[in-house]
Every structure is written in structure tokens, then in C-alpha cells.
XYZ file of C-alpha atoms in Angstrom:
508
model
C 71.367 8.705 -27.303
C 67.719 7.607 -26.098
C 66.867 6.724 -29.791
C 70.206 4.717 -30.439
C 69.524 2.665 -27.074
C 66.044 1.488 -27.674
C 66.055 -2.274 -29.093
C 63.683 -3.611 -31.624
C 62.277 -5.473 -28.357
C 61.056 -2.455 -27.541
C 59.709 -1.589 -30.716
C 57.595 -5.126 -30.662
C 56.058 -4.409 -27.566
C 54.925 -0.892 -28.111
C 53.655 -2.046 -31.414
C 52.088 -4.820 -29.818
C 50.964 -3.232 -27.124
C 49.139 -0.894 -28.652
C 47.452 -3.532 -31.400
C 46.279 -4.628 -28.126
C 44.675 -1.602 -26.794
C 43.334 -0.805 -30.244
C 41.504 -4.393 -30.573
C 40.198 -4.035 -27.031
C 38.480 -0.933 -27.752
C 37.204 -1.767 -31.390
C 35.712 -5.070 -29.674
C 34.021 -2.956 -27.405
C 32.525 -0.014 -29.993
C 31.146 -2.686 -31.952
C 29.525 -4.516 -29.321
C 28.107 -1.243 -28.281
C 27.108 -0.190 -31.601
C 25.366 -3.887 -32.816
C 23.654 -3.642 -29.554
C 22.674 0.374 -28.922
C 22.699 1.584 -32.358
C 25.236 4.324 -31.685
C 28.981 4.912 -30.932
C 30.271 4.931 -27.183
C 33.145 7.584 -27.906
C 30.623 9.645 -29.979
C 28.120 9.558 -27.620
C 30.425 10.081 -24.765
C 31.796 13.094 -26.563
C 28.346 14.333 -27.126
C 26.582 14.328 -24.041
C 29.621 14.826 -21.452
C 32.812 16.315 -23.003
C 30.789 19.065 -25.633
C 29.447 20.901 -22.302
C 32.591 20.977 -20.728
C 34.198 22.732 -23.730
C 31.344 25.143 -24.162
C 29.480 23.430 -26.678
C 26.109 24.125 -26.745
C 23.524 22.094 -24.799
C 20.260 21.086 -26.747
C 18.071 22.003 -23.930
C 19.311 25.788 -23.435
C 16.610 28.419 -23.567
C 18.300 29.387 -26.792
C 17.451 26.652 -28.499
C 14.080 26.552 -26.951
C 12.245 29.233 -29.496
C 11.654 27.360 -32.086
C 9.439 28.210 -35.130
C 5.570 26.879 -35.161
C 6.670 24.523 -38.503
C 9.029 22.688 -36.105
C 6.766 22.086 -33.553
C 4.556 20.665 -35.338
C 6.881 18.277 -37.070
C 8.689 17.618 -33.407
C 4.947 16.800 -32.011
C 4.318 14.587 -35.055
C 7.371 12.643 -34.564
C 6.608 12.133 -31.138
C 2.940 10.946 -32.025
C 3.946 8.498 -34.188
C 6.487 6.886 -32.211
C 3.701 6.247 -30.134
C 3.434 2.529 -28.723
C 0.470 0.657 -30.130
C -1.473 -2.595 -28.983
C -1.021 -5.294 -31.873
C -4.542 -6.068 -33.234
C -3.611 -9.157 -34.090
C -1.943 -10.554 -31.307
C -1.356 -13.995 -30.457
C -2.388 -16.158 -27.363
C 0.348 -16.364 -24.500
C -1.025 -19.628 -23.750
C -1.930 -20.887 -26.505
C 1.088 -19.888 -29.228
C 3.777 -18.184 -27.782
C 3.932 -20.413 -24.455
C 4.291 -23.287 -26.861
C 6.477 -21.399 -29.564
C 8.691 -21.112 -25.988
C 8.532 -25.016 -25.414
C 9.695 -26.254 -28.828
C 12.073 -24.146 -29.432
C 13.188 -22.686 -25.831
C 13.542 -18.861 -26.909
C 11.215 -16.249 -25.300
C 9.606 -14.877 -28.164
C 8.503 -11.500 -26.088
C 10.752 -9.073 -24.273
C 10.105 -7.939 -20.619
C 9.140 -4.698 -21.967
C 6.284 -5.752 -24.290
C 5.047 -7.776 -21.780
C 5.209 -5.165 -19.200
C 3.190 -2.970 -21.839
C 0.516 -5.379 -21.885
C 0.342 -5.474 -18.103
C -0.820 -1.941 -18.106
C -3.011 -1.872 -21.057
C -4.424 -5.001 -18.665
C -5.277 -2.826 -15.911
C -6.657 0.030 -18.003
C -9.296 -2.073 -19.750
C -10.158 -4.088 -17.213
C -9.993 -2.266 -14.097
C -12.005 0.383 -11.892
C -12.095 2.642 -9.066
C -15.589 0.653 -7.892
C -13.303 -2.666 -7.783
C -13.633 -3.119 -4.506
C -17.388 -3.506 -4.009
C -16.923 -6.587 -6.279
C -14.872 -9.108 -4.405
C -13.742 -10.767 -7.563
C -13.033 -7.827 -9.084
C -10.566 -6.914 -6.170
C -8.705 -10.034 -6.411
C -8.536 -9.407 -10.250
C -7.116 -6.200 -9.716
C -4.413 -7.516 -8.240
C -3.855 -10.301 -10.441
C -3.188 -8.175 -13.033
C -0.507 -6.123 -11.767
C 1.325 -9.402 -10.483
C 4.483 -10.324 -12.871
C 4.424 -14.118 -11.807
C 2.181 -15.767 -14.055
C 1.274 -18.877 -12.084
C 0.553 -15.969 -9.347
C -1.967 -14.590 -11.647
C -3.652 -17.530 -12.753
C -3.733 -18.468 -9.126
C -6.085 -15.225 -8.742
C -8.122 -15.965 -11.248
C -9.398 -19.289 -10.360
C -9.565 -17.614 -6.695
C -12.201 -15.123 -8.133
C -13.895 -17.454 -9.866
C -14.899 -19.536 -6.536
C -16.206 -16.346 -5.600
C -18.549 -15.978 -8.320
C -18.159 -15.990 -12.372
C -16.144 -13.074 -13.254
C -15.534 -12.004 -16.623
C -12.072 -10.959 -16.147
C -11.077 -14.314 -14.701
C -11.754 -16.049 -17.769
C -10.072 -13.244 -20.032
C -6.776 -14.247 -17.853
C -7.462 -17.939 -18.411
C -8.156 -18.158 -21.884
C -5.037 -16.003 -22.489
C -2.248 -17.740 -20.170
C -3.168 -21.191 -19.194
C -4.884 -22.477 -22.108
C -3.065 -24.230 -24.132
C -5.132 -24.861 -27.518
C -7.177 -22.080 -29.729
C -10.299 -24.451 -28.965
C -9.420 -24.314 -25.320
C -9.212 -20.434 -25.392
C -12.703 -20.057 -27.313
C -14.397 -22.709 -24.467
C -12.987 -19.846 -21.403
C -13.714 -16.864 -23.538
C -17.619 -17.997 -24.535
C -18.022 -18.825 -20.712
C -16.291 -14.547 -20.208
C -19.170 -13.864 -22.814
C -21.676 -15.352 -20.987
C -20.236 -13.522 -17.506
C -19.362 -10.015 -19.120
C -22.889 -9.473 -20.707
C -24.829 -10.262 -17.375
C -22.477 -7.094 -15.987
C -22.672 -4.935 -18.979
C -26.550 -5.003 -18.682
C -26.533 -4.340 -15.016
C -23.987 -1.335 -15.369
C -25.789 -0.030 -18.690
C -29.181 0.547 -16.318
C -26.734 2.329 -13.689
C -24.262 4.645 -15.453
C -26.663 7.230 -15.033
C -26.583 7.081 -11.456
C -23.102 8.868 -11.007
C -19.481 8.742 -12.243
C -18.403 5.637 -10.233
C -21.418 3.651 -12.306
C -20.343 5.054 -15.298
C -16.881 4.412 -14.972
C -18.050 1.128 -13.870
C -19.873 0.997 -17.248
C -17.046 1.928 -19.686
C -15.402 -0.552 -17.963
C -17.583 -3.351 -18.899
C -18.173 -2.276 -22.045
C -14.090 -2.764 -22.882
C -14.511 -5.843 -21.357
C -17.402 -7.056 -23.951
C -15.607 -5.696 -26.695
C -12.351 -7.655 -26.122
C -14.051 -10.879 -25.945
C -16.012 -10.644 -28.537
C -12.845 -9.533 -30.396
C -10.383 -12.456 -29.200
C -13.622 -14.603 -29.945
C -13.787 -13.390 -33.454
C -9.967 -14.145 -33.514
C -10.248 -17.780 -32.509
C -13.204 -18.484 -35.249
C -10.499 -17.268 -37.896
C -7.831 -19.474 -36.161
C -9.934 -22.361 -36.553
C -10.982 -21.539 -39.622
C -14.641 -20.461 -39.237
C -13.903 -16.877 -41.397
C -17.019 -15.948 -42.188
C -18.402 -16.537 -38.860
C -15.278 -14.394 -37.583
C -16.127 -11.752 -40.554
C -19.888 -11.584 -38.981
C -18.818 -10.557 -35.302
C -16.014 -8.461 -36.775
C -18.317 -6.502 -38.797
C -20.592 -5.877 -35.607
C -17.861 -5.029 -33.174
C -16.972 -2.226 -36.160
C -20.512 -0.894 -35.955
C -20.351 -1.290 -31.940
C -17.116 0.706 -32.142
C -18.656 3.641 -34.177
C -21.951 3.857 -32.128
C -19.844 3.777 -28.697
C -17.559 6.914 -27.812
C -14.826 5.213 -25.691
C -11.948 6.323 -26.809
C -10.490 3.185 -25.590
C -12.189 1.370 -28.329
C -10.684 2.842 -31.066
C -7.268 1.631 -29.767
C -7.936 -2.035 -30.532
C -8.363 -1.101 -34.588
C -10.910 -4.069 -35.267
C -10.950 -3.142 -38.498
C -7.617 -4.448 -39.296
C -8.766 -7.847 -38.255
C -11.614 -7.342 -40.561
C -9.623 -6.921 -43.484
C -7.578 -9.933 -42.604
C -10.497 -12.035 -42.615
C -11.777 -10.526 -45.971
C -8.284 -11.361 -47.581
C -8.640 -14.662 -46.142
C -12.138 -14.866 -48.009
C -10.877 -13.266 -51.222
C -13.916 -10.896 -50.888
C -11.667 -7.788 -52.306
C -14.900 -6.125 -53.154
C -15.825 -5.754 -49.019
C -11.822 -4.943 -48.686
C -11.956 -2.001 -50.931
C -14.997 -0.969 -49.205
C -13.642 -1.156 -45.733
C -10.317 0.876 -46.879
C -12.452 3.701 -47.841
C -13.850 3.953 -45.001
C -10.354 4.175 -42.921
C -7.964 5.016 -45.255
C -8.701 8.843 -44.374
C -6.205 11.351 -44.042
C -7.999 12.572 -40.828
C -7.298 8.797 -39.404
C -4.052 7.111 -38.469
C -2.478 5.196 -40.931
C -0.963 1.770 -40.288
C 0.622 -0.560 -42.170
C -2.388 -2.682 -42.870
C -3.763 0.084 -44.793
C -0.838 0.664 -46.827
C -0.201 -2.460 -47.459
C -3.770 -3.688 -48.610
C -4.880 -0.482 -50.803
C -1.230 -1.624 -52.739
C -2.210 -5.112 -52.809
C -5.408 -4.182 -54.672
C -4.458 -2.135 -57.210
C -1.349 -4.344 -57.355
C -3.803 -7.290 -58.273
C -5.724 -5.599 -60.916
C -2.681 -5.200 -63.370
C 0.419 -8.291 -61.304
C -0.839 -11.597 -63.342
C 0.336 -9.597 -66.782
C 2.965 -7.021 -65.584
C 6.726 -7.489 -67.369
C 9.786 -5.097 -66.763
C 10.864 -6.022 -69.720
C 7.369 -4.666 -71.699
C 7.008 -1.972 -69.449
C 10.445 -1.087 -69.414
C 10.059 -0.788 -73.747
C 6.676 0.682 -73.629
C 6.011 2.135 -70.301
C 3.542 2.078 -67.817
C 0.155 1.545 -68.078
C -2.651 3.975 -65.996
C -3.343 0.915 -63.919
C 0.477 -0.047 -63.218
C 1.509 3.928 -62.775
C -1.118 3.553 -59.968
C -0.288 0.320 -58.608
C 3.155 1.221 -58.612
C 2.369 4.748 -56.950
C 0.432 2.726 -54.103
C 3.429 0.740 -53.536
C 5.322 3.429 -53.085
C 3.205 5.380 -50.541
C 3.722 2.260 -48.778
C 7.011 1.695 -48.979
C 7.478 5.346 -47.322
C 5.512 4.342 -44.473
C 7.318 1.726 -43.829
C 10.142 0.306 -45.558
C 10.651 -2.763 -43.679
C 8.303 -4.862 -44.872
C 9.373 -5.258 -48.439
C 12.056 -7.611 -46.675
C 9.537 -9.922 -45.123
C 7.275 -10.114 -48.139
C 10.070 -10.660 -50.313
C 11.293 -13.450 -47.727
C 14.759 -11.587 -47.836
C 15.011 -11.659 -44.239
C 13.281 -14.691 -41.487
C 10.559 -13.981 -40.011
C 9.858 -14.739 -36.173
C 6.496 -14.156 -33.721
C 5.125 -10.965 -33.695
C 4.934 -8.981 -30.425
C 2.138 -7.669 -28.607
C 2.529 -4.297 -29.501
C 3.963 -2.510 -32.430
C 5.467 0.760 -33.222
C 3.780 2.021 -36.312
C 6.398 2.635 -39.146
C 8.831 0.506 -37.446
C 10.535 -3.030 -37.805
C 7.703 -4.526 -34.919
C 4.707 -3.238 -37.394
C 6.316 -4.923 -40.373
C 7.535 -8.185 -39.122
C 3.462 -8.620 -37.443
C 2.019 -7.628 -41.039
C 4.103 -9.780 -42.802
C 3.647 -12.924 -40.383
C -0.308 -12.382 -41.415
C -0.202 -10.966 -44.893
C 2.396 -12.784 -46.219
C 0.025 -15.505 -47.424
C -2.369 -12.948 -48.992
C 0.242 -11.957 -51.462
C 1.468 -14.825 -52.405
C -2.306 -15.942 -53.559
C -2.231 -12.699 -56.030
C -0.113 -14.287 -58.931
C 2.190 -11.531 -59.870
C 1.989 -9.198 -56.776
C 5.334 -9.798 -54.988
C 6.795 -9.809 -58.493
C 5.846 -6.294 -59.029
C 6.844 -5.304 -55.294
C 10.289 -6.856 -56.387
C 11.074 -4.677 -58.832
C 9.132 -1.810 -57.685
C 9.885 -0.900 -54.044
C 13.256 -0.178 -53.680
C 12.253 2.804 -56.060
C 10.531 4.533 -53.428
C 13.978 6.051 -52.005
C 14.585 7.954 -54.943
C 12.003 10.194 -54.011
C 12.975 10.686 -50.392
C 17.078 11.102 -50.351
C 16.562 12.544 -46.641
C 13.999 10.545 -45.086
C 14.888 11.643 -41.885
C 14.461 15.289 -42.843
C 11.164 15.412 -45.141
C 9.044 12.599 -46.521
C 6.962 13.031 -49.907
C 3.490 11.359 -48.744
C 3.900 11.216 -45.109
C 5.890 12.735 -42.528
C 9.479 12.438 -42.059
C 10.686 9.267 -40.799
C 10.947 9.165 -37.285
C 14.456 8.794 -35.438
C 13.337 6.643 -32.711
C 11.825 3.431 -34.225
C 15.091 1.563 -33.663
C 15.197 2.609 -29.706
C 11.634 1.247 -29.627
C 11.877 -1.802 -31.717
C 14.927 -2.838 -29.587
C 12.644 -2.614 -26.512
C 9.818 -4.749 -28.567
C 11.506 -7.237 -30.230
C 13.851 -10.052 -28.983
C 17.576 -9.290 -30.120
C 18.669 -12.328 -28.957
C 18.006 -13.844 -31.882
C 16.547 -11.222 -34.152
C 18.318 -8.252 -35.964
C 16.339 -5.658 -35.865
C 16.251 -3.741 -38.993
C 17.112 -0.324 -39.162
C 16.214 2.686 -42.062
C 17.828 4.487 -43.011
C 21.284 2.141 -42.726
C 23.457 3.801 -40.478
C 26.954 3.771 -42.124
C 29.932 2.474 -39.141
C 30.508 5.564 -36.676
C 34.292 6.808 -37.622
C 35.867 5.464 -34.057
C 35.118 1.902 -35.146
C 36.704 2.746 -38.651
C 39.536 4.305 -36.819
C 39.988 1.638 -34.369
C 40.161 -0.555 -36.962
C 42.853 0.792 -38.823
C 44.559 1.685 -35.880
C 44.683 -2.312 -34.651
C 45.917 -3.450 -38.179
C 48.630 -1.409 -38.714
C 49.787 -1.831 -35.452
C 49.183 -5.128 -35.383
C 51.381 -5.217 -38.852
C 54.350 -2.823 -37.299
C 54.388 -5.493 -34.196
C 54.678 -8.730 -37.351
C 57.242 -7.042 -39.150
C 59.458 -5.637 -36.182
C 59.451 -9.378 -34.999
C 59.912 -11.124 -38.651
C 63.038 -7.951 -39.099
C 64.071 -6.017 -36.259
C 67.281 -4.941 -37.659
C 65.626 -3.634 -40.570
C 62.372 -2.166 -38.934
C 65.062 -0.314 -36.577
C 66.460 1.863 -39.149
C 63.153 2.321 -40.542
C 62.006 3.100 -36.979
C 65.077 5.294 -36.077
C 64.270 7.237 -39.434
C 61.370 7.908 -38.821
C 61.578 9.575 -35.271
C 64.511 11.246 -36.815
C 62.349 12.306 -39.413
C 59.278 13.497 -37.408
C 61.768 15.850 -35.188
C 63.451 17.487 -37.551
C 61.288 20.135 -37.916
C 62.091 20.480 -34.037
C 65.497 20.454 -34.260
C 65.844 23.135 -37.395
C 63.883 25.644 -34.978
C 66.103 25.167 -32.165
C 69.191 25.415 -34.452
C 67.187 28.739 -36.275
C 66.821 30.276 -32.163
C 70.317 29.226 -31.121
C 71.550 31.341 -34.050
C 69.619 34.471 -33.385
C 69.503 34.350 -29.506
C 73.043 35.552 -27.666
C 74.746 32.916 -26.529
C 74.406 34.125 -22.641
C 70.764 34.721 -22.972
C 70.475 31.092 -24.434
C 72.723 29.735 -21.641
C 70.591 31.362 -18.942
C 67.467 29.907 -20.807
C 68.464 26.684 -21.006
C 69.586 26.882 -17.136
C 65.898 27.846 -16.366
């Protein structure tokens, strides 16, 4: 009786109805997959509803014992997705304050910016601060978010007296040319080696003078860098290879370990590209393309780019593909590889298959940030070696042949860590970048479910609206169809079952 007194209205807005629901929540999983990498059902299901059915939590004790191998590979993954300070970052003031002018995007994301903040106060800060009055008011400049706040501070400190740190802040937020930048940092030069001289006689003298010391020696070290930096800007290289080359040796004879977080080198070989002096590149990779040292995508990059160049201007698929390769093209092609696997996004840049935007101010190494500030630099490099982004073209993409699992074991390096995409969504700005992701995650199965669940509803609701007479039957049918199973059981029990033990059933 219920089935025979239902209307195809009814059937149009159930159908509808639910088309509704459907596209509501498939709106909503892709929204929260494009913008968190992940689906919200899935994860839901994962981290809330899989305890409360017993599932078994990652963090139990049980899981805890795991073997030495694991470890290892769990404290390498961690290592490496490890936040690092661009080395070739650009001026606030100078190029991304004006990038934000032109074009009105902010080209860095709270996050990187916030990372900066503290990398601020660790090279350029002190516990003996406050016996320097400048120095006090820079400490607190640097931990201020407001930038016309800091800059406010900074000419403060400089009434006080010239202070090294002052002009650092200057020549990075309110100057608004390169040449503007180098004027502030040569007068910071002139300031931080009058201190570094006075606190090189005192370290001696106690931990708060050497502390005091280290500090002023990170201080020398990143003008002399950002220096170095503006001299390539304006197109002085081999004045900018000079002071490279003796911040390197400065680097080595000093044992800060802050130093070695600025990676000078990788300016150096920037400049030498820029020079064509491959002889002094090759050089300089040998010395830090170790397997005891951190790789980077610089490294990579430039040991492929070399042997690359030695066989590009005459390599052919076609002949190689008849003949074979070469010695020389085997090994250029092995380099690309090896660098490929360490980071497969920047194939896409080089090959100008996706835009490029501003690099941020730090990079995760292996991940979409590192690529997108190689490529912004190196680009150029390539293109000079005739032949060399033809043979990454239709080289690189062979490099996942040999690691089907990247995720679970590399073949040159370490497996590829799960957690660049969390990191490079922090670092870059999704606004109006996509950041890419490796491997490509295929569409969770909710957002493939959703989505067949909204069309064919969506379809029932057309057709029980074009032909409700007809879509009736077909829906009467069906229900009849789907409880018959139902009704032969109850048919099967009413049969075997007395008929006064059924009636006193059926009155319960």
C-alpha cells in the first residue's frame, strides 16, 4: 500500500534531494583535498572513528619497537624535511616589496616570513645585548612583526651609535634598489668589523665575550655575503666570485656551526655559471659533492649540467636510439638521473612546463620550494648549454623507472620523504601557485564516490521529471525487486512456524 501511494513527486524530490546532498559534499572533499592534500572522510575515519572501533593507534607501545633499519630511515626522513635558509634569497625591499607593488600578490607566506624572523634573532642576537644600547633596541626590532615598527628601531639605534645590525635591517626592508642595499650594507661593513675586532681580543675573557664573538662573526659573514650578492645583481661577477671565494675559506677556517647553514658555496657556483668558468665549477663540486655532506639541488643539478654539456650540442634520440649510448651520454644521462631522484620537480621549471614565480626565503630540500628557487637562478645557465634541456627532455622522466615506490626505497638516495607537500604548502603562496606534488596522488575514493553518487542521482531526479509515469513502474519494480528476497523468507518462516506461535510473534 505505502509503495502504490508514493507519487513520482516524491520520487523527484528524493532524487533531487539527494543530488543535492551528494554535490554539497563532493564540493566540499575537493576543496579540502586541492587545499590539504588529503581526504576529509578518510582522514576523519582515520584519526577518530578507527580508535573507536578498535583499530589500532600508531602511537601504541606496540608499535613502538621498531627495528634499528627503520629508525634510521624514520630519522632520515625527518632530517631531510628539515627547513633550510635559501642561499640565494632575494631583498624584501628591494625585489619582493616591489614584485608586491606591480603586481599586488604577496609573494611570501606568513610562515616563511616568520622563519626568517627567528633565523633573525639567532644570527644576530646575544645574551650581552643589553650592555649595548643599540643592540637592545635591535633585539627587539627583530622580533616585532610590523615592519615600519622595525625599521622604526633601526634608525632609533642608529642615533645611538652605528650599529651593524641596523643597517642589515635597512638594506633588507626599506631599500628599495640593489644599489641602495649595497650603499647600507658597505656602511654595516664598515660598523660590523670595528665590533668583530673588539670581540675577537675578548672572547677569551669568558662565555658572554665569546658568545658575544660568534655573534659578530655571523654578523660579518652575512654582509659580506648579501654584499657579494648585490655585486652579482649588478653585474660585477667576478668581483662577487672574489669575496665568495674568501667567505668559503672564512667558512672552513671558522667552526660556527651557524656558518655552514648559509651554504656560500652555492652562490659561488652561481657566479661561476654566470662566468662560464666550468673548470672552477667542477672544482668546487668536488669539493662538496661528498657523500658525508648534504646534498642540495644545486649540486645535483650542476654536476648534470656538466657532464650534460660535454656530449648536449651533438646528442640525437634518434642516433642514440639506433646505436646506443655513448660512455659520455650513459654518464650524462646517469647524472641526470641521480638528479631527477632528488628532486623531481625541477624538470618542470627547466623545461618551462609549468610558470615560475619568486622564490621564498627558505626551502625544503627535495621539495617543490628547492626547485622552483633553482630554477628561477639556473634556468638561464641551461639554456646557454646548446643541447642540455634537449637531453633533460627526453631523459628525465626515465628516472621513475628505476624507483616504482619512491616513497618506500630510492636507488641513489633515500626514500622520498612524505612531508614535502605539508611543508611546501606552508612555504609557498597557494593563492596563486599549485604546488607540485610527487608522487601524484590519484583522487581519494569519497570524491570518486561522491561523484558518481551526484550524477546518477542527479540523472534519476531528470528522468523522473522528463517521465514520471514511466520512472514509477521502473521505481515500483525496483523496490519490489530489492524486497523480494525479504518477502520469500517470511513466506519460507510462515510455512514452517505453527500458525499460533506465528500469531503470538507477530503480536509481540
Amino acid at each position: 500500500m505505502f509503495l502504490n501511494t508514493l507519487t513520482p513527486k516524491f520520487y523527484v524530490a528524493l532524487t533531487g534531494t539527494s543530488s543535492l546532498i551528494s554535490g554539497l559534499i563532493l564540493i566540499f572533499e575537493w576543496w579540502y583535498f586541492r587545499k590539504y592534500g588529503t581526504s576529509f572522510i578518510e582522514q576523519v575515519s582515520v584519526s577518530h572513528l578507527r580508535p573507536l572501533l578498535g583499530g589500532v593507534d600508531s602511537s601504541s607501545p606496540s608499535n613502538s619497537n621498531t627495528s634499528n633499519g627503520e629508525a634510521d630511515s624514520n630519522r632520515q626522513s625527518v632530517s631531510e624535511c628539515k627547513v633550510w635558509r635559501n642561499p640565494l634569497n632575494l631583498f624584501r625591499g628591494a625585489e619582493y616589496n616591489r614584485y608586491t607593488w606591480v603586481t599586488g600578490r604577496e609573494p611570501l607566506t606568513y610562515y616563511d616570513m616568520n622563519l626568517s624572523a627567528q633565523d633573525h634573532q639567532t644570527f644576530f642576537t646575544c645574551d650581552s645585548d643589553h650592555l649595548r644600547p643599540a643592540d637592545a633596541i635591535m633585539q627587539k626590532a627583530w622580533r616585532e612583526r610590523n615592519p615600519q615598527a622595525r625599521i622604526s628601531a633601526a634608525h632609533e639605534a642608529l642615533e645611538l651609535e652605528d650599529c651593524a645590525t641596523a643597517y642589515i635591517l635597512l638594506a633588507e626592508e626599506e631599500a628599495t634598489t640593489i644599489m641602495e642595499a649595497e650603499r647600507l650594507f658597505k656602511q654595516a661593513l664598515k660598523a660590523g668589523e670595528g665590533c668583530y675586532r673588539r670581540s675577537q681580543q675578548l672572547q677569551h675573557h669568558g662565555t658572554q665575550y665569546e658568545a658575544q664573538h660568534r655573534r659578530d662573526t655571523n654578523v660579518l659573514v652575512y654582509i659580506k655575503r648579501r654584499l657579494a650578492m648585490c655585486s652579482r645583481k649588478l653585474g660585477r661577477t667576478r668581483e662577487a666570485v672574489k669575496m665568495m671565494r674568501d667567505l668559503c675559506v672564512f667558512q672552513l677556517m671558522k667552526e660556527f656551526p651557524l656558518l655552514s647553514m648559509f651554504n656560500i658555496h652555492e652562490n659561488l657556483l652561481e657566479s661561476l655559471l654566470e662566468l662560464q668558468n666550468y673548470a672552477d665549477v667542477q672544482a668546487v663540486l668536488a669539493k662538496y659533492d661528498d657523500i658525508s655532506l648534504p646534498k642540495s639541488a644545486t649540486i645535483c643539478y650542476t654536476a648534470a649540467l656538466l657532464k650534460a654539456r660535454a656530449v648536449s650540442d651533438k646528442f640525437s634520440p634518434e642516433v642514440a636510439s639506433r646505436r646506443g649510448l655513448s660512455t659520455a651520454e650513459m654518464n650524462a644521462v646517469e647524472a641526470i638521473h641521480r638528479a631527477v631522484e632528488f628532486n623531481p620537480h625541477v624538470p618542470k621549471y627547466l623545461l618551462e612546463m609549468k610558470s615560475l614565480i619568486l622564490p621564498p626565503e627558505h626551502i625544503l630540500k627535495r621539495g617543490d620550494s628547492e626547485a622552483i628557487a633553482y630554477a628561477f637562478f639556473h634556468l638561464q645557465h641551461w639554456k646557454r648549454v646548446e643541447g642540455a634541456l634537449n637531453l633533460l627532455h627526453c631523459t628525465w622522466e626515465g628516472t621513475f623507472r628505476m624507483i616504482p615506490y619512491p616513497l618506500e626505497k630510492g636507488h641513489l638516495f633515500y626514500p622520498y620523504p612524505i612531508c614535502t607537500e605539508t611543508a611546501d604548502r606552508e612555504l609557498l603562496p597557494t593563492v596563486f601557485h599549485e604546488v607540485s606534488v610527487y608522487p601524484k596522488k590519484e583522487l581519494p575514493f569519497f570524491i570518486l564516490f561522491t561523484a558518481g553518487l551526484c550524477s546518477f542521482t542527479a540523472m534519476l531526479a531528470l528522468l523522473t521529471h522528463q517521465f514520471p509515469e514511466l520512472m514509477g513502474v521502473f521505481a515500483k519494480a525496483f523496490l519490489s525487486t530489492l524486497f523480494a528476497p525479504l518477502n520469500f523468507i517470511m513466506e519460507k518462516v510462515e510455512s514452517i512456524l505453527p500458525s499460533s506461535l506465528w500469531h503470538q510473534l507477530t503480536r509481540i
